[in-house]
Coordinates of C-alpha atoms in Angstrom, one line a residue:
M1 CA 0.0 0.0 0.0
N2 CA 1.3 3.4 -0.9
I3 CA 0.4 7.1 -1.1
G4 CA -0.9 6.8 -4.6
E5 CA -3.6 4.2 -3.6
I6 CA -4.6 6.3 -0.6
A7 CA -5.0 9.3 -2.8
R8 CA -7.1 7.4 -5.3
R9 CA -9.5 6.0 -2.6
A10 CA -9.7 9.4 -0.8
G11 CA -10.3 11.2 -4.1
V12 CA -7.4 13.7 -3.6
S13 CA -4.0 14.3 -5.1
R14 CA -0.8 12.5 -4.0
S15 CA 0.6 15.8 -2.8
T16 CA -2.4 16.4 -0.6
V17 CA -1.9 13.0 1.1
S18 CA 1.7 13.8 1.6
Y19 CA 0.9 17.2 3.2
A20 CA -1.7 15.6 5.4
L21 CA 0.7 12.9 6.7
S22 CA 3.7 15.1 7.1
G23 CA 2.0 18.3 8.3
K24 CA 4.3 20.4 6.0
R25 CA 1.4 22.3 4.6
P26 CA -2.1 23.0 5.9
V27 CA -4.9 20.7 4.7
S28 CA -8.6 21.3 5.5
E29 CA -10.0 19.4 8.4
D30 CA -12.6 17.5 6.2
T31 CA -9.9 16.4 3.8
R32 CA -7.5 15.4 6.6
R33 CA -10.3 13.3 8.2
K34 CA -11.1 11.6 4.9
I35 CA -7.4 10.7 4.3
Q36 CA -7.0 9.5 7.9
Q37 CA -10.1 7.2 7.5
V38 CA -8.5 5.6 4.4
V39 CA -5.2 5.3 6.2
D40 CA -6.8 3.6 9.2
E41 CA -8.9 1.2 6.9
L42 CA -5.8 0.2 5.0
G43 CA -3.5 0.0 8.0
Y44 CA -0.9 2.1 6.1
R45 CA 2.4 2.8 7.8
P46 CA 4.9 5.1 5.9
S47 CA 8.3 3.6 5.4
A48 CA 11.3 5.1 7.2
S49 CA 12.6 6.5 3.9
A50 CA 9.2 8.1 3.2
R51 CA 9.2 9.7 6.6
A52 CA 12.7 11.0 6.1
L53 CA 11.7 12.6 2.8
A54 CA 8.7 14.1 4.4
N55 CA 10.2 15.7 7.5
G56 CA 14.0 15.5 7.0
R57 CA 14.4 13.0 9.9
T58 CA 14.8 9.2 9.9
S59 CA 14.1 8.8 13.6
T60 CA 17.2 6.6 13.6
I61 CA 20.6 7.1 15.2
G62 CA 23.8 5.2 14.2
L63 CA 25.9 3.4 16.7
V64 CA 29.4 3.2 15.2
F65 CA 30.9 0.4 17.3
P66 CA 33.7 -1.7 15.8
P67 CA 34.5 -4.8 18.0
A68 CA 37.9 -4.2 19.6
G69 CA 39.0 -7.7 18.5
N70 CA 37.3 -10.5 16.6
H71 CA 34.3 -10.4 18.8
Y72 CA 32.3 -8.2 21.1
T73 CA 33.1 -8.5 24.8
G74 CA 30.5 -8.7 27.5
M75 CA 31.1 -5.1 28.5
Q76 CA 30.7 -4.0 24.8
L77 CA 27.4 -5.8 24.5
D78 CA 26.3 -4.0 27.7
F79 CA 27.0 -0.7 26.0
I80 CA 25.1 -1.7 22.9
G81 CA 22.1 -2.7 24.9
S82 CA 22.1 0.5 27.0
V83 CA 22.2 2.7 23.8
V84 CA 19.3 0.7 22.2
E85 CA 17.2 1.0 25.4
A86 CA 17.8 4.7 25.9
A87 CA 17.2 5.5 22.2
A88 CA 13.8 3.6 22.4
A89 CA 12.8 5.9 25.2
H90 CA 13.2 8.8 22.8
D91 CA 11.4 7.0 20.0
Y92 CA 14.5 6.4 18.0
D93 CA 15.7 3.2 16.3
V94 CA 19.4 2.3 16.3
L95 CA 21.5 1.2 13.3
L96 CA 24.7 -0.6 14.3
S97 CA 27.7 0.1 12.1
P98 CA 30.9 -2.0 12.9
S99 CA 33.1 0.7 11.4
G100 CA 36.6 1.5 12.5
V101 CA 37.9 4.4 10.4
D102 CA 36.3 7.0 8.2
S103 CA 37.4 5.2 5.1
D104 CA 35.3 2.2 6.1
R105 CA 32.5 1.6 3.5
S106 CA 29.8 1.0 6.1
F107 CA 30.7 4.2 7.8
Q108 CA 30.6 6.1 4.5
R109 CA 27.2 4.7 3.6
L110 CA 25.9 5.7 7.0
L111 CA 26.8 9.3 6.2
G112 CA 26.5 9.5 2.4
E113 CA 23.0 8.0 2.2
R114 CA 21.9 9.9 5.3
R115 CA 20.5 6.7 6.9
V116 CA 20.6 8.2 10.4
D117 CA 20.0 11.6 12.0
G118 CA 23.1 11.4 14.2
A119 CA 25.7 9.0 15.4
I120 CA 27.2 7.7 18.7
L121 CA 30.9 6.7 18.3
M122 CA 32.5 4.0 20.5
E123 CA 35.9 2.4 20.8
I124 CA 37.5 5.8 20.7
R125 CA 41.2 6.3 20.0
L126 CA 43.3 9.2 21.3
E127 CA 43.6 10.3 17.6
D128 CA 40.4 9.2 16.0
D129 CA 39.7 10.1 12.4
R130 CA 36.0 9.2 12.7
V131 CA 35.5 12.0 15.3
D132 CA 37.5 14.4 13.1
H133 CA 35.6 13.5 10.0
L134 CA 32.2 14.0 11.5
A135 CA 33.2 17.3 13.1
A136 CA 34.5 18.6 9.7
L137 CA 31.1 17.6 8.1
G138 CA 29.1 19.2 11.0
F139 CA 27.3 15.8 11.3
P140 CA 25.7 15.5 14.8
S141 CA 27.6 12.9 16.9
V142 CA 28.5 12.1 20.4
A143 CA 31.4 9.9 21.5
I144 CA 31.5 7.4 24.4
G145 CA 35.2 8.1 25.2
R146 CA 37.6 11.0 24.7
T147 CA 40.2 11.8 22.1
A148 CA 43.3 13.6 23.1
H149 CA 41.7 16.9 21.9
S150 CA 38.1 16.6 22.8
E151 CA 37.9 18.6 26.0
D152 CA 35.2 20.9 24.6
G153 CA 33.3 18.3 22.4
W154 CA 30.2 16.3 22.8
W155 CA 31.1 13.1 24.7
V156 CA 30.6 10.9 27.7
G157 CA 33.7 9.5 29.2
L158 CA 35.0 7.3 32.0
D159 CA 38.1 8.6 33.9
H160 CA 40.3 5.6 33.4
T161 CA 43.3 7.5 34.6
A162 CA 41.7 8.2 38.0
L163 CA 40.1 4.8 38.3
A164 CA 43.3 2.8 37.6
A165 CA 45.1 5.1 40.1
A166 CA 42.4 4.5 42.7
C167 CA 42.9 0.7 42.3
V168 CA 46.7 1.1 42.8
H169 CA 46.2 3.2 45.9
H170 CA 43.7 0.7 47.3
L171 CA 46.2 -2.1 46.9
A172 CA 49.0 0.0 48.3
D173 CA 46.9 0.8 51.4
L174 CA 46.5 -2.9 51.9
G175 CA 50.3 -3.2 52.0
H176 CA 50.9 -4.6 48.5
R177 CA 54.3 -3.6 47.1
R178 CA 54.7 -5.7 43.9
V179 CA 51.7 -5.2 41.6
A180 CA 51.0 -6.0 37.9
L181 CA 48.7 -4.4 35.4
V182 CA 46.6 -6.6 33.0
N183 CA 45.7 -4.2 30.1
R184 CA 43.9 -4.7 26.8
P185 CA 45.5 -6.4 23.7
E186 CA 48.8 -4.9 22.4
K187 CA 47.2 -4.1 19.1
L188 CA 44.7 -1.8 20.8
L189 CA 47.4 -0.1 22.8
R190 CA 49.5 0.5 19.6
S191 CA 46.5 1.9 17.8
G192 CA 45.9 4.5 20.5
Y193 CA 43.0 2.9 22.3
E194 CA 41.9 5.6 24.7
S195 CA 40.9 3.6 27.8
A196 CA 44.0 1.4 27.6
H197 CA 46.4 4.4 27.4
R198 CA 44.7 6.4 30.1
G199 CA 44.4 3.4 32.4
L200 CA 48.1 2.6 31.9
D201 CA 49.0 6.3 32.6
G202 CA 47.0 6.3 35.8
F203 CA 48.5 3.0 36.9
T204 CA 52.1 3.9 36.4
K205 CA 51.8 7.4 37.9
A206 CA 50.1 6.1 41.0
A207 CA 52.6 3.2 41.4
A208 CA 55.4 5.8 41.2
E209 CA 53.8 7.9 43.9
R210 CA 53.5 4.9 46.2
G211 CA 57.0 3.6 45.4
L212 CA 55.6 0.2 44.2
T213 CA 57.5 -2.3 42.0
V214 CA 55.2 -2.9 39.0
R215 CA 55.1 -4.7 35.6
T216 CA 52.5 -4.0 32.9
Y217 CA 51.1 -6.6 30.5
C218 CA 48.9 -6.6 27.4
C219 CA 46.4 -9.4 27.3
G220 CA 43.9 -10.7 24.7
D221 CA 40.2 -10.3 25.3
D222 CA 39.5 -13.9 26.3
A223 CA 39.9 -16.2 29.3
A224 CA 42.7 -18.3 27.8
S225 CA 44.8 -15.1 27.3
G226 CA 44.0 -14.1 30.9
Q227 CA 45.4 -17.4 32.2
T228 CA 48.5 -17.1 30.1
C229 CA 49.0 -13.6 31.3
V230 CA 48.9 -14.7 35.0
E231 CA 51.5 -17.4 34.2
R232 CA 53.8 -14.7 32.7
I233 CA 53.3 -12.4 35.7
L234 CA 54.2 -15.1 38.2
H235 CA 57.1 -16.3 36.1
D236 CA 58.6 -12.8 35.7
D237 CA 58.2 -11.9 39.4
P238 CA 56.9 -14.7 41.7
A239 CA 56.8 -12.2 44.6
T240 CA 53.9 -10.3 42.9
T241 CA 50.9 -10.3 45.3
A242 CA 48.3 -8.2 43.4
L243 CA 47.1 -7.1 40.0
V244 CA 44.9 -4.5 38.5
T245 CA 43.0 -5.4 35.3
L246 CA 41.4 -3.3 32.6
N247 CA 40.3 -6.4 30.7
E248 CA 37.0 -7.8 31.9
A249 CA 37.0 -10.4 29.1
A250 CA 40.1 -12.0 30.6
L251 CA 38.9 -12.0 34.2
G252 CA 37.8 -15.7 34.3
G253 CA 41.2 -16.8 33.0
I254 CA 43.0 -14.6 35.5
Y255 CA 41.2 -16.3 38.3
R256 CA 41.9 -19.7 36.8
G257 CA 45.6 -19.0 36.3
L258 CA 45.9 -18.0 40.0
A259 CA 44.1 -21.1 41.1
M260 CA 46.4 -23.3 38.9
A261 CA 49.4 -21.6 40.5
G262 CA 48.1 -22.3 44.0
R263 CA 47.4 -18.6 44.8
H264 CA 44.3 -18.1 46.9
V265 CA 42.3 -14.9 46.3
P266 CA 42.4 -12.8 48.5
R267 CA 44.5 -14.6 51.1
D268 CA 47.8 -14.5 49.3
F269 CA 46.9 -12.6 46.0
S270 CA 44.6 -9.6 45.5
V271 CA 42.8 -8.8 42.3
T272 CA 41.0 -5.5 41.4
G273 CA 40.3 -3.4 38.3
V274 CA 37.9 -1.4 36.2
V275 CA 35.0 -3.8 35.3
A276 CA 31.2 -3.6 34.9
S277 CA 29.5 -4.6 38.1
R278 CA 27.6 -7.5 36.6
W279 CA 30.9 -9.1 35.4
A280 CA 32.7 -8.3 38.7
E281 CA 29.9 -10.2 40.5
T282 CA 30.1 -13.3 38.3
V283 CA 33.5 -14.5 39.6
T284 CA 34.3 -16.1 42.9
P285 CA 35.3 -14.3 45.1
Q286 CA 33.5 -11.3 43.7
L287 CA 35.8 -8.6 42.3
T288 CA 36.6 -5.4 44.2
A289 CA 36.4 -3.0 41.2
A290 CA 35.7 0.5 39.9
D291 CA 32.3 -0.4 38.4
V292 CA 31.9 0.7 34.8
P293 CA 28.4 2.3 34.6
A294 CA 27.6 1.1 31.0
E295 CA 23.9 1.8 31.4
E296 CA 24.3 5.3 32.6
M297 CA 26.9 6.1 29.9
G298 CA 24.7 4.8 27.1
R299 CA 21.8 6.8 28.4
R300 CA 23.8 10.0 28.8
A301 CA 25.2 9.6 25.3
V302 CA 21.7 9.2 23.7
D303 CA 20.4 12.2 25.8
L304 CA 23.2 14.4 24.5
L305 CA 22.7 13.3 20.9
V306 CA 18.9 14.0 21.1
E307 CA 19.7 17.4 22.6
R308 CA 22.1 18.1 19.8
L309 CA 19.5 17.1 17.2
D310 CA 16.7 19.1 18.7
H311 CA 18.9 22.2 19.4
P312 CA 21.6 22.4 16.7
E313 CA 23.0 25.6 18.1
A314 CA 23.4 24.4 21.6
P315 CA 27.0 24.6 23.0
A316 CA 28.9 21.4 23.3
R317 CA 28.5 19.4 26.6
H318 CA 30.1 16.4 28.1
H319 CA 30.2 14.1 31.1
L320 CA 33.3 12.6 32.7
L321 CA 32.4 9.9 35.2
T322 CA 34.5 8.6 38.1
P323 CA 32.6 5.9 39.9
P324 CA 33.9 4.8 43.4
I325 CA 35.6 1.4 43.9
S326 CA 33.0 -1.2 45.1
L327 CA 34.7 -3.2 47.9
R328 CA 33.9 -6.9 47.4
A329 CA 35.9 -10.0 48.3
S330 CA 38.9 -10.1 46.0
T331 CA 41.3 -7.9 47.8
G332 CA 42.9 -8.3 51.2
P333 CA 46.1 -7.3 53.2
A334 CA 49.4 -8.3 51.7
G335 CA 50.9 -11.3 53.6
A336 CA 54.3 -13.0 53.5
T337 CA 55.7 -13.8 50.1
P338 CA 53.6 -16.7 48.9
T339 CA 54.9 -20.2 48.5
I340 CA 55.4 -21.1 44.9
N341 CA 53.4 -24.1 43.8
T342 CA 55.3 -26.1 41.2
R343 CA 52.4 -28.6 40.7
P344 CA 49.3 -27.1 39.1
D345 CA 46.0 -27.8 40.8
T346 CA 44.2 -29.7 38.1
S347 CA 41.0 -30.0 40.2
F348 CA 40.0 -26.4 39.4

């Protein structure tokens, strides 16, 4: 069913039907009622493209979210869900574009074909050509994350520098002197992945302030990599008694690696990090962590984008979130140097 058939049955022109549906030009009340009666009888619903032509809006926002590796992590899926839910509250649909750079064809189609009214960008790099490209076009967008030059832009960020530092200070207050950092994959660090760089910066500066002996490690986004990373940590410095992780996808493997090495959490090894609460609460013992507020960040990003769409001349706004550390059961006072277990515990 299309506008032409509605016009024929209502005895009016196609343009009159279009004006009545879009409200772009006045139509007499009798004519509007006649057209509406036909629309109701036929169950007509205008397509998204027809609505876009009529009012210049698609009622769709783009979520430009490339997976950091070869799959989405649990935390990334939390962000996707939060954006979709928040957009629905504003009566917007979400089109997911797994694009990484502005030369990506999916990203170019999103812009060139005007499939969306605005975009939310994720997996932000310190130098991010997508952010620069959209700014140059004047295309409405909001980033979840911060580039190195986005102090005055439209974004919602998590203060990974402060959060990683808070984890270090928490461990130092418990007496830990030899601490490791489990970061994101090396490929992401090399590409300028914002949270990995800012987290590393906060970790190293806080460790220097407290006079700690530390080592930093990149780790793949999966449990097997987490286990391997723990094996490296304990091989490089068996006296290590604690670690901070920025990698929630490796968390299960980190715990498994410690169990295999005979390290009890938290009796003789403490674990903390920056992780979404629902993932921190799935491990045993539950993880003491700076909880990533994925739902709040997604909601704030959508709210900012809708504000930008409704008020194009509004000055740029942003939110930098620094949630407190939630004390759970994975950290405790540093004890004596742990006994090295040379026989893996295969019962885990």
